[in-house]
JSON list of C-alpha atoms in Angstrom, two decimals:
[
{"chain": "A", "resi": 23, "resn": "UNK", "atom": "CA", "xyz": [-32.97, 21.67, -12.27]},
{"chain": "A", "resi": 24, "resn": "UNK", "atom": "CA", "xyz": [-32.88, 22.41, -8.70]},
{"chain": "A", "resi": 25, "resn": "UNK", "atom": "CA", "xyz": [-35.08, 18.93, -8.10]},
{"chain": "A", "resi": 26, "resn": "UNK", "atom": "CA", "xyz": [-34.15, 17.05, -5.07]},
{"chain": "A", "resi": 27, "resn": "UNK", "atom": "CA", "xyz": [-32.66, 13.13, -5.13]},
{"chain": "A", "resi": 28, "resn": "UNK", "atom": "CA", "xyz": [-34.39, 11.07, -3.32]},
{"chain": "A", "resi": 29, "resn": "UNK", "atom": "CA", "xyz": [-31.47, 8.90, -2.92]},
{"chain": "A", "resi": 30, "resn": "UNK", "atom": "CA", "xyz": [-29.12, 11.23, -1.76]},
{"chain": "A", "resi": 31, "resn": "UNK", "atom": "CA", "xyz": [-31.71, 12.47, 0.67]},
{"chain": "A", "resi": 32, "resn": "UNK", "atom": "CA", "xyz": [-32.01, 8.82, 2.47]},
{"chain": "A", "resi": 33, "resn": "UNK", "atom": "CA", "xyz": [-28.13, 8.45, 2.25]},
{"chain": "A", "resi": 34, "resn": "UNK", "atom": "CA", "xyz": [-27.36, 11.84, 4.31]},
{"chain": "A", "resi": 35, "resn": "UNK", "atom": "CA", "xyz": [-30.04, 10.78, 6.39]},
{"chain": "A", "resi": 36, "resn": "UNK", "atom": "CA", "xyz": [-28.98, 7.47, 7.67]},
{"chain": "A", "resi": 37, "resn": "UNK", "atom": "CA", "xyz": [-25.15, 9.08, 7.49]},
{"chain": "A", "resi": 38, "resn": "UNK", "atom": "CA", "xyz": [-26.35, 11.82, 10.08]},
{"chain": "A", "resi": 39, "resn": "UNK", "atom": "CA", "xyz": [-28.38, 8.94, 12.24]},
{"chain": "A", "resi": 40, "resn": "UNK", "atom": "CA", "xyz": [-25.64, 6.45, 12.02]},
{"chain": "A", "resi": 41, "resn": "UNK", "atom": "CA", "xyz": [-22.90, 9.48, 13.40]},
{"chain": "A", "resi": 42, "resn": "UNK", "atom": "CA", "xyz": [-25.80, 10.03, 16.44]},
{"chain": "A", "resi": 43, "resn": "UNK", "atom": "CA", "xyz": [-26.17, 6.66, 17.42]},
{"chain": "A", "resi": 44, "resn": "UNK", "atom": "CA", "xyz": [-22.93, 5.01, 17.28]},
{"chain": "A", "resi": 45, "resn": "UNK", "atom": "CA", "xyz": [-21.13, 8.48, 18.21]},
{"chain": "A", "resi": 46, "resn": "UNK", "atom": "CA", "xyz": [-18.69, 6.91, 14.93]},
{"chain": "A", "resi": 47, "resn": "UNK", "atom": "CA", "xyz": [-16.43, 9.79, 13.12]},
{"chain": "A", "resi": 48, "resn": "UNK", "atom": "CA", "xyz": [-18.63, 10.95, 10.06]},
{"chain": "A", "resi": 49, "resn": "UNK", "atom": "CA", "xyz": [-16.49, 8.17, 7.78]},
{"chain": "A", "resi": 50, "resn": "UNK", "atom": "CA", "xyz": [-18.84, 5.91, 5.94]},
{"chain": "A", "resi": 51, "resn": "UNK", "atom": "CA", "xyz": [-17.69, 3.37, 3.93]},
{"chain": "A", "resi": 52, "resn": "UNK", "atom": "CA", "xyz": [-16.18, -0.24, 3.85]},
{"chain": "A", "resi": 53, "resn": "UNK", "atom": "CA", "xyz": [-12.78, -0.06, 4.86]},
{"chain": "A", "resi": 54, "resn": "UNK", "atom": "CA", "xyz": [-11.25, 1.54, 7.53]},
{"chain": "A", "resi": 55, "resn": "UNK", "atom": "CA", "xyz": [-8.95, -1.18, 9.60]},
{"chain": "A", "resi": 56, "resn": "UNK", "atom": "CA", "xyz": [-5.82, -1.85, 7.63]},
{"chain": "A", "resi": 57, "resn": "UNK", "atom": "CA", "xyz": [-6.21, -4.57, 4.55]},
{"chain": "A", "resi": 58, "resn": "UNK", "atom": "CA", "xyz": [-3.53, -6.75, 3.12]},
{"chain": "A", "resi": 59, "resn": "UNK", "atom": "CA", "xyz": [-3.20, -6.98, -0.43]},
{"chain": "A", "resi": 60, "resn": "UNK", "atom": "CA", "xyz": [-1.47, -10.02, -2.42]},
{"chain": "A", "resi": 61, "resn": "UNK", "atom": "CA", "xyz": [0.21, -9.08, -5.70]},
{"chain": "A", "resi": 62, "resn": "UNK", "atom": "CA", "xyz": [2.13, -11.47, -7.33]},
{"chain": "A", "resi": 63, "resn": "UNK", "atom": "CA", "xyz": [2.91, -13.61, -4.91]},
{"chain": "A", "resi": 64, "resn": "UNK", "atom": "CA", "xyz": [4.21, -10.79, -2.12]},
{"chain": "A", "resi": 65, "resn": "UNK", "atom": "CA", "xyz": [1.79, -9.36, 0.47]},
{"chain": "A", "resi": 66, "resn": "UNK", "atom": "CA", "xyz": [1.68, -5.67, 1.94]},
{"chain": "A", "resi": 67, "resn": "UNK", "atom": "CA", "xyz": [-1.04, -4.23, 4.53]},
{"chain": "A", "resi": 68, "resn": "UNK", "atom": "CA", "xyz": [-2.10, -0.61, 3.92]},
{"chain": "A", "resi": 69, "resn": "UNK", "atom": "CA", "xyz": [-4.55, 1.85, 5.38]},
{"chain": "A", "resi": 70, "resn": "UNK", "atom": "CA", "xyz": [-8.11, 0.97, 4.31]},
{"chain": "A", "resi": 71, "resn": "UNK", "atom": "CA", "xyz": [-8.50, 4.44, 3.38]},
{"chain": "A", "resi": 72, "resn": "UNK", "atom": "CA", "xyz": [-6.01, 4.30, 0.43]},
{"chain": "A", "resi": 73, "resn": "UNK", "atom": "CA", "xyz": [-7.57, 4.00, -2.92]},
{"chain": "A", "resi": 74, "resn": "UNK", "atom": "CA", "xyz": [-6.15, 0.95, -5.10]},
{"chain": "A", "resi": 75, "resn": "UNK", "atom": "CA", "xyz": [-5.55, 0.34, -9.28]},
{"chain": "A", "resi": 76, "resn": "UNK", "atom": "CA", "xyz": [-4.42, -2.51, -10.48]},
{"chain": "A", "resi": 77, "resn": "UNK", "atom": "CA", "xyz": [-2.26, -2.72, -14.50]},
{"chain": "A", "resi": 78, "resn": "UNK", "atom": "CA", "xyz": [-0.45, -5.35, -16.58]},
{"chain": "A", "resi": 79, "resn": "UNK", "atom": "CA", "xyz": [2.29, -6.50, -13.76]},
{"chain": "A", "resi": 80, "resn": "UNK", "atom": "CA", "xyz": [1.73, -3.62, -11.77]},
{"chain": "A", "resi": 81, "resn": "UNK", "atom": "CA", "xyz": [-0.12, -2.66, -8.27]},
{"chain": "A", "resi": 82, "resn": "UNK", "atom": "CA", "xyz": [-1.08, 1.00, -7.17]},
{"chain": "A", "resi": 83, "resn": "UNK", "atom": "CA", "xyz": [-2.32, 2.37, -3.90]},
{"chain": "A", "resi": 84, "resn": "UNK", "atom": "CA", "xyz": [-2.54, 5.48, -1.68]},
{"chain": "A", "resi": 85, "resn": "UNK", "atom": "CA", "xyz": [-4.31, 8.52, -0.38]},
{"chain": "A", "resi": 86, "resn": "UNK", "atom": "CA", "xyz": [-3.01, 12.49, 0.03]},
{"chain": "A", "resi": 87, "resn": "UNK", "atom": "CA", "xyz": [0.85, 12.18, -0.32]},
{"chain": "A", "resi": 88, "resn": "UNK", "atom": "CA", "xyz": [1.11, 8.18, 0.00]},
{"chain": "A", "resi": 89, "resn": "UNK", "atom": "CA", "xyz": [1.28, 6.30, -2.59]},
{"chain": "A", "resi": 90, "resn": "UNK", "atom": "CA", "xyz": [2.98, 3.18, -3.27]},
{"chain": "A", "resi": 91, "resn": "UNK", "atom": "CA", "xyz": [3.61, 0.75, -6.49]},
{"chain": "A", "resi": 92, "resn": "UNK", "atom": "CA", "xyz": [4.34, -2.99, -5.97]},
{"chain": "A", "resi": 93, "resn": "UNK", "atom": "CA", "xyz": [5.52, -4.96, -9.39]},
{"chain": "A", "resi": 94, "resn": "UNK", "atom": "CA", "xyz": [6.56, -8.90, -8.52]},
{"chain": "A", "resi": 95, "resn": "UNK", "atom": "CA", "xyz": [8.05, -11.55, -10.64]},
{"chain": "A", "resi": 96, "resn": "UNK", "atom": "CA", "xyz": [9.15, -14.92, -10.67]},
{"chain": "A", "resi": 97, "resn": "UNK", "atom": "CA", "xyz": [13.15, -15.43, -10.79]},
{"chain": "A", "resi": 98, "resn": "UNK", "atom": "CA", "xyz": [15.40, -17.87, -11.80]},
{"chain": "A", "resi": 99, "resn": "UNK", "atom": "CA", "xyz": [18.05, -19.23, -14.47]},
{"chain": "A", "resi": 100, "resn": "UNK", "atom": "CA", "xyz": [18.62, -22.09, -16.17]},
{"chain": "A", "resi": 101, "resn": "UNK", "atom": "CA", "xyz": [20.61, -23.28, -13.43]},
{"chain": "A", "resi": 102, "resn": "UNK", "atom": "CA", "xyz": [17.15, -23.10, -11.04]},
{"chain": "A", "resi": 103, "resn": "UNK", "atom": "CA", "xyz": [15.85, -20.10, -8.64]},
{"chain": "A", "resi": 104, "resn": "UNK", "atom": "CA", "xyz": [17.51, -17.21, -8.17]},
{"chain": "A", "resi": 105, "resn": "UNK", "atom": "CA", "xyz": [18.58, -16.90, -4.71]},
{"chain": "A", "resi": 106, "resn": "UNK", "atom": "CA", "xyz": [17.51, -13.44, -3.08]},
{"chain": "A", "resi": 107, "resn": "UNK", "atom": "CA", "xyz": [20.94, -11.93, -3.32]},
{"chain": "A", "resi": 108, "resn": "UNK", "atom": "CA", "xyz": [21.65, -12.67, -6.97]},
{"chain": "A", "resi": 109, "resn": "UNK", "atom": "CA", "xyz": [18.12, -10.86, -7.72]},
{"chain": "A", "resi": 110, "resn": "UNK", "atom": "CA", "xyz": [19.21, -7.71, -5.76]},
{"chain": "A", "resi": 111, "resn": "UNK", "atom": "CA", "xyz": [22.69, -7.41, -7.46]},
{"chain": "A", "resi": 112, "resn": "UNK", "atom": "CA", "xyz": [20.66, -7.49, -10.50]},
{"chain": "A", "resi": 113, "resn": "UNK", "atom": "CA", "xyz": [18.21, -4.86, -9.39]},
{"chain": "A", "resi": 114, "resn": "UNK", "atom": "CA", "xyz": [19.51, -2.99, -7.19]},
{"chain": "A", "resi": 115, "resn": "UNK", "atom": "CA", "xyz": [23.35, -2.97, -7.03]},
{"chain": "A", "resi": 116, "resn": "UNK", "atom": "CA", "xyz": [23.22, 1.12, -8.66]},
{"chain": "A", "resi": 117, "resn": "UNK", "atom": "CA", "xyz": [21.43, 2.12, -4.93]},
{"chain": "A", "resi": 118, "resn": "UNK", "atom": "CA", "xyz": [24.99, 3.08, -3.84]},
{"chain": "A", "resi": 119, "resn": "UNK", "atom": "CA", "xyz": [27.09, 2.57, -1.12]},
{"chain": "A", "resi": 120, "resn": "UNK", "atom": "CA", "xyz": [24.92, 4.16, 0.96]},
{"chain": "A", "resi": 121, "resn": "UNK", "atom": "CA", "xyz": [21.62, 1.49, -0.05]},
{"chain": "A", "resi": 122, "resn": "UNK", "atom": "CA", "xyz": [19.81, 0.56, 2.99]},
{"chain": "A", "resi": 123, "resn": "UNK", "atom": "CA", "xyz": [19.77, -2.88, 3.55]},
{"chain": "A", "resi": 124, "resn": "UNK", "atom": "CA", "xyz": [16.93, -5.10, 5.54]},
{"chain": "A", "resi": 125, "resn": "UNK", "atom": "CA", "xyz": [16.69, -9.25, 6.28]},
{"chain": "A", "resi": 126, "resn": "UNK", "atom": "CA", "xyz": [13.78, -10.84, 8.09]},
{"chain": "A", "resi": 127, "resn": "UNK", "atom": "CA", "xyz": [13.61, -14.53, 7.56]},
{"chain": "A", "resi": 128, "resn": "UNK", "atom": "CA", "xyz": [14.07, -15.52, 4.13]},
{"chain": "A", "resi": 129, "resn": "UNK", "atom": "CA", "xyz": [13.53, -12.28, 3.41]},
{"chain": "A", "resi": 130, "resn": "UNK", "atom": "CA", "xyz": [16.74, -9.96, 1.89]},
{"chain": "A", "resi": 131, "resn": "UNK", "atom": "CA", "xyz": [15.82, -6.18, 0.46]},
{"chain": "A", "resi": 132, "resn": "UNK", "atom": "CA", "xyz": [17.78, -3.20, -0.23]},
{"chain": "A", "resi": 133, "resn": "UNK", "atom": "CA", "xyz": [16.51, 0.09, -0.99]},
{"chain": "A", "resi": 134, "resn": "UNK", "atom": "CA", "xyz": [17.46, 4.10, -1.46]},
{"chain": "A", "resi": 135, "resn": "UNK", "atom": "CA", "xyz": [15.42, 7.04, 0.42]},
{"chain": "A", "resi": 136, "resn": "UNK", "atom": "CA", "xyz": [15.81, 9.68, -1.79]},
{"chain": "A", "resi": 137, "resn": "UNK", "atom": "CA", "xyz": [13.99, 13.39, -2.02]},
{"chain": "A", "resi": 138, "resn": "UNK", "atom": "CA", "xyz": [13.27, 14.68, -5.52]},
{"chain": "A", "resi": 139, "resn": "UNK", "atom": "CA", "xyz": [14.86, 17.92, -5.57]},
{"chain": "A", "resi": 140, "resn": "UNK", "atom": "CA", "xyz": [12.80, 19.24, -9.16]},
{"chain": "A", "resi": 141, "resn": "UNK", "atom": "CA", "xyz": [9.43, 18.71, -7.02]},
{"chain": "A", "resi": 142, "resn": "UNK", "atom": "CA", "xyz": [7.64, 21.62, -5.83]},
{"chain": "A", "resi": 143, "resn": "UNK", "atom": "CA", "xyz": [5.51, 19.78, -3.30]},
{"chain": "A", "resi": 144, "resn": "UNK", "atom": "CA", "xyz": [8.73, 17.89, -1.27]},
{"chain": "A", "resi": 145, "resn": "UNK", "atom": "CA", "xyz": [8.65, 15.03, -2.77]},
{"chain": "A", "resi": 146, "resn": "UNK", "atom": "CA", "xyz": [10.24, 11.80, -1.33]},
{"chain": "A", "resi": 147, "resn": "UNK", "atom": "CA", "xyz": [11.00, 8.52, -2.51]},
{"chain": "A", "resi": 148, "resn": "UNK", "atom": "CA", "xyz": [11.46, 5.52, -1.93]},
{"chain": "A", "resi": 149, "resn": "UNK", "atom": "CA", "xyz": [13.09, 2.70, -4.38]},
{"chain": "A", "resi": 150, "resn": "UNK", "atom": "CA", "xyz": [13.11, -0.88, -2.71]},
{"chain": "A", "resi": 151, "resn": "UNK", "atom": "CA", "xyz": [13.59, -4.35, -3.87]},
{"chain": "A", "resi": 152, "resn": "UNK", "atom": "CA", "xyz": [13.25, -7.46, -2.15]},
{"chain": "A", "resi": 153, "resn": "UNK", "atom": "CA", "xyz": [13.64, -10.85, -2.70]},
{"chain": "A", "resi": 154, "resn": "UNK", "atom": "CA", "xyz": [12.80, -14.63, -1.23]},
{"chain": "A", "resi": 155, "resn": "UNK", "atom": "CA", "xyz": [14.91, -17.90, -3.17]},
{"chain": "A", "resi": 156, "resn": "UNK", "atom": "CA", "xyz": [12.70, -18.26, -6.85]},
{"chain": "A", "resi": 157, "resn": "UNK", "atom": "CA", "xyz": [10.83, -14.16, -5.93]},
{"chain": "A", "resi": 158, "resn": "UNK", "atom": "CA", "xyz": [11.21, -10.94, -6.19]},
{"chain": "A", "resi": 159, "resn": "UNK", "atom": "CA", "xyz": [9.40, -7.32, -5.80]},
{"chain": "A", "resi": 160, "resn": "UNK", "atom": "CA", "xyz": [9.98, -4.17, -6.60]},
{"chain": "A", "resi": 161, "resn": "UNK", "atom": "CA", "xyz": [7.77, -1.22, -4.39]},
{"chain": "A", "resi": 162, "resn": "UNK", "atom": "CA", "xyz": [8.40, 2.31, -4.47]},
{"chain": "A", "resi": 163, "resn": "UNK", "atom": "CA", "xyz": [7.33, 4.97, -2.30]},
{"chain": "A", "resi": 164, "resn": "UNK", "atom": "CA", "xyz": [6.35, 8.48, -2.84]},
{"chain": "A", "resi": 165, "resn": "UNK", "atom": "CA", "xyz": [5.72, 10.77, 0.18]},
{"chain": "A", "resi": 166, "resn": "UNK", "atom": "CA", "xyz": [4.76, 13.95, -0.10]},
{"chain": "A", "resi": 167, "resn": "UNK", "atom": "CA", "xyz": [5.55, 14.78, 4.03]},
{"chain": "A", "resi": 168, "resn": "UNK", "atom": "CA", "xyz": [8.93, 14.27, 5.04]},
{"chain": "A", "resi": 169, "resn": "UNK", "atom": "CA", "xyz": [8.12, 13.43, 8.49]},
{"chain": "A", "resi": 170, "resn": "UNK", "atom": "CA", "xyz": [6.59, 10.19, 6.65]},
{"chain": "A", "resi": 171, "resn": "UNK", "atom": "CA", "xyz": [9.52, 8.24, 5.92]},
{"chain": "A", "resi": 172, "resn": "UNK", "atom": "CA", "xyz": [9.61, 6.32, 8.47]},
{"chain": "A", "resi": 173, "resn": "UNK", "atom": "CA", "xyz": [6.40, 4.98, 7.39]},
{"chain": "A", "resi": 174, "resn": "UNK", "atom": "CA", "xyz": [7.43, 4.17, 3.82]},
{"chain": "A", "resi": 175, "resn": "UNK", "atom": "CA", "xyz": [10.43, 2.33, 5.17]},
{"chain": "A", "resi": 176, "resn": "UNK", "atom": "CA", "xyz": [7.60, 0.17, 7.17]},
{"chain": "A", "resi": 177, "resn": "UNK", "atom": "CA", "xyz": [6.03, 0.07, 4.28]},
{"chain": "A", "resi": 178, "resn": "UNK", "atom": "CA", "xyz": [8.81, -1.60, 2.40]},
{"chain": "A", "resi": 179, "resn": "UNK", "atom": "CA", "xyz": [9.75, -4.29, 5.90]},
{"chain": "A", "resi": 180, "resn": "UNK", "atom": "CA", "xyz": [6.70, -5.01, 5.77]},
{"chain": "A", "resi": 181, "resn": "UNK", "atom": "CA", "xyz": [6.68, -7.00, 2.61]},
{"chain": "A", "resi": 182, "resn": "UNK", "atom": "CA", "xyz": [6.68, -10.65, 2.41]},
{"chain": "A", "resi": 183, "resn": "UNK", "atom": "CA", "xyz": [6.04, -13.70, 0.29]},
{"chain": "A", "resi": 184, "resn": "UNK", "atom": "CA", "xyz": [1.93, -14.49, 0.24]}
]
């Protein structure tokens, strides 16, 4: 129709003005400093730039070739709370002999770096578990770059009980 928007007029406006004053990047918006996200009962800081979703059980986030998925339950048996090891023989003993394996506190995780040889864009991932006495989460990783895995595996350390 070729007729202007008034609103979308004012918003460039105060964008440009806002870029002039403050000398700021261009980025608008409400996030950029990292944010950290609980999800079932485990807690992960990401870039404030990464878009999130949220499905039964299941937490999404990321931004152009990040992404990661966090799922979290409670464990136990009728004999009382799984401890963190019994959880990770249950979840993760097929990672191999060559699983990677990571303790900080109460904290115990394994995981498996792995690059997806039928993807045509390089595609890495990342499976992890990780587990507290009575918790555990699974997160994985994609990566698109592989110069980014050492960020997934920070990623992955970096989760903890809420």
């Amino acid at each position: 129709s070729g007729a202007a928007d008034p609103m979308a007029e004012r918003i460039a406006k105060e964008a440009r003005r806002i870029v002039d004053v403050s000398g700021a990047d261009g980025l608008i918006g409400y996030r950029r400093d990292p944010v950290t996200v609980v999800h079932g009962g485990w807690q992960v800081t990401i870039p404030g730039t990464f878009s999130e979703r949220e499905t039964d059980g299941e937490w999404w986030a990321g931004e152009g070739g990040r992404s990661l998925t966090l799922a979290a339950t409670a464990t136990g048996t009728a004999a009382g709370p799984m401890s963190p090891e019994e959880f990770l023989a249950k979840v993760a003993g097929d990672l191999g002999r060559g699983a990677l394996e990571h303790r900080d506190g109460p904290v115990v995780g394994r995981a498996r770096l792995a690059v997806d040889e039928s993807s045509e864009v390089g595609l890495a991932v990342l499976d992890a578990y990780s587990a507290v006495r009575g918790s555990g989460a699974a997160m994985k990783v994609e990566i698109h770059d592989p110069a980014d895995w050492e960020w997934a595996l920070d990623m992955w350390r970096s989760l903890k009980p809420a």
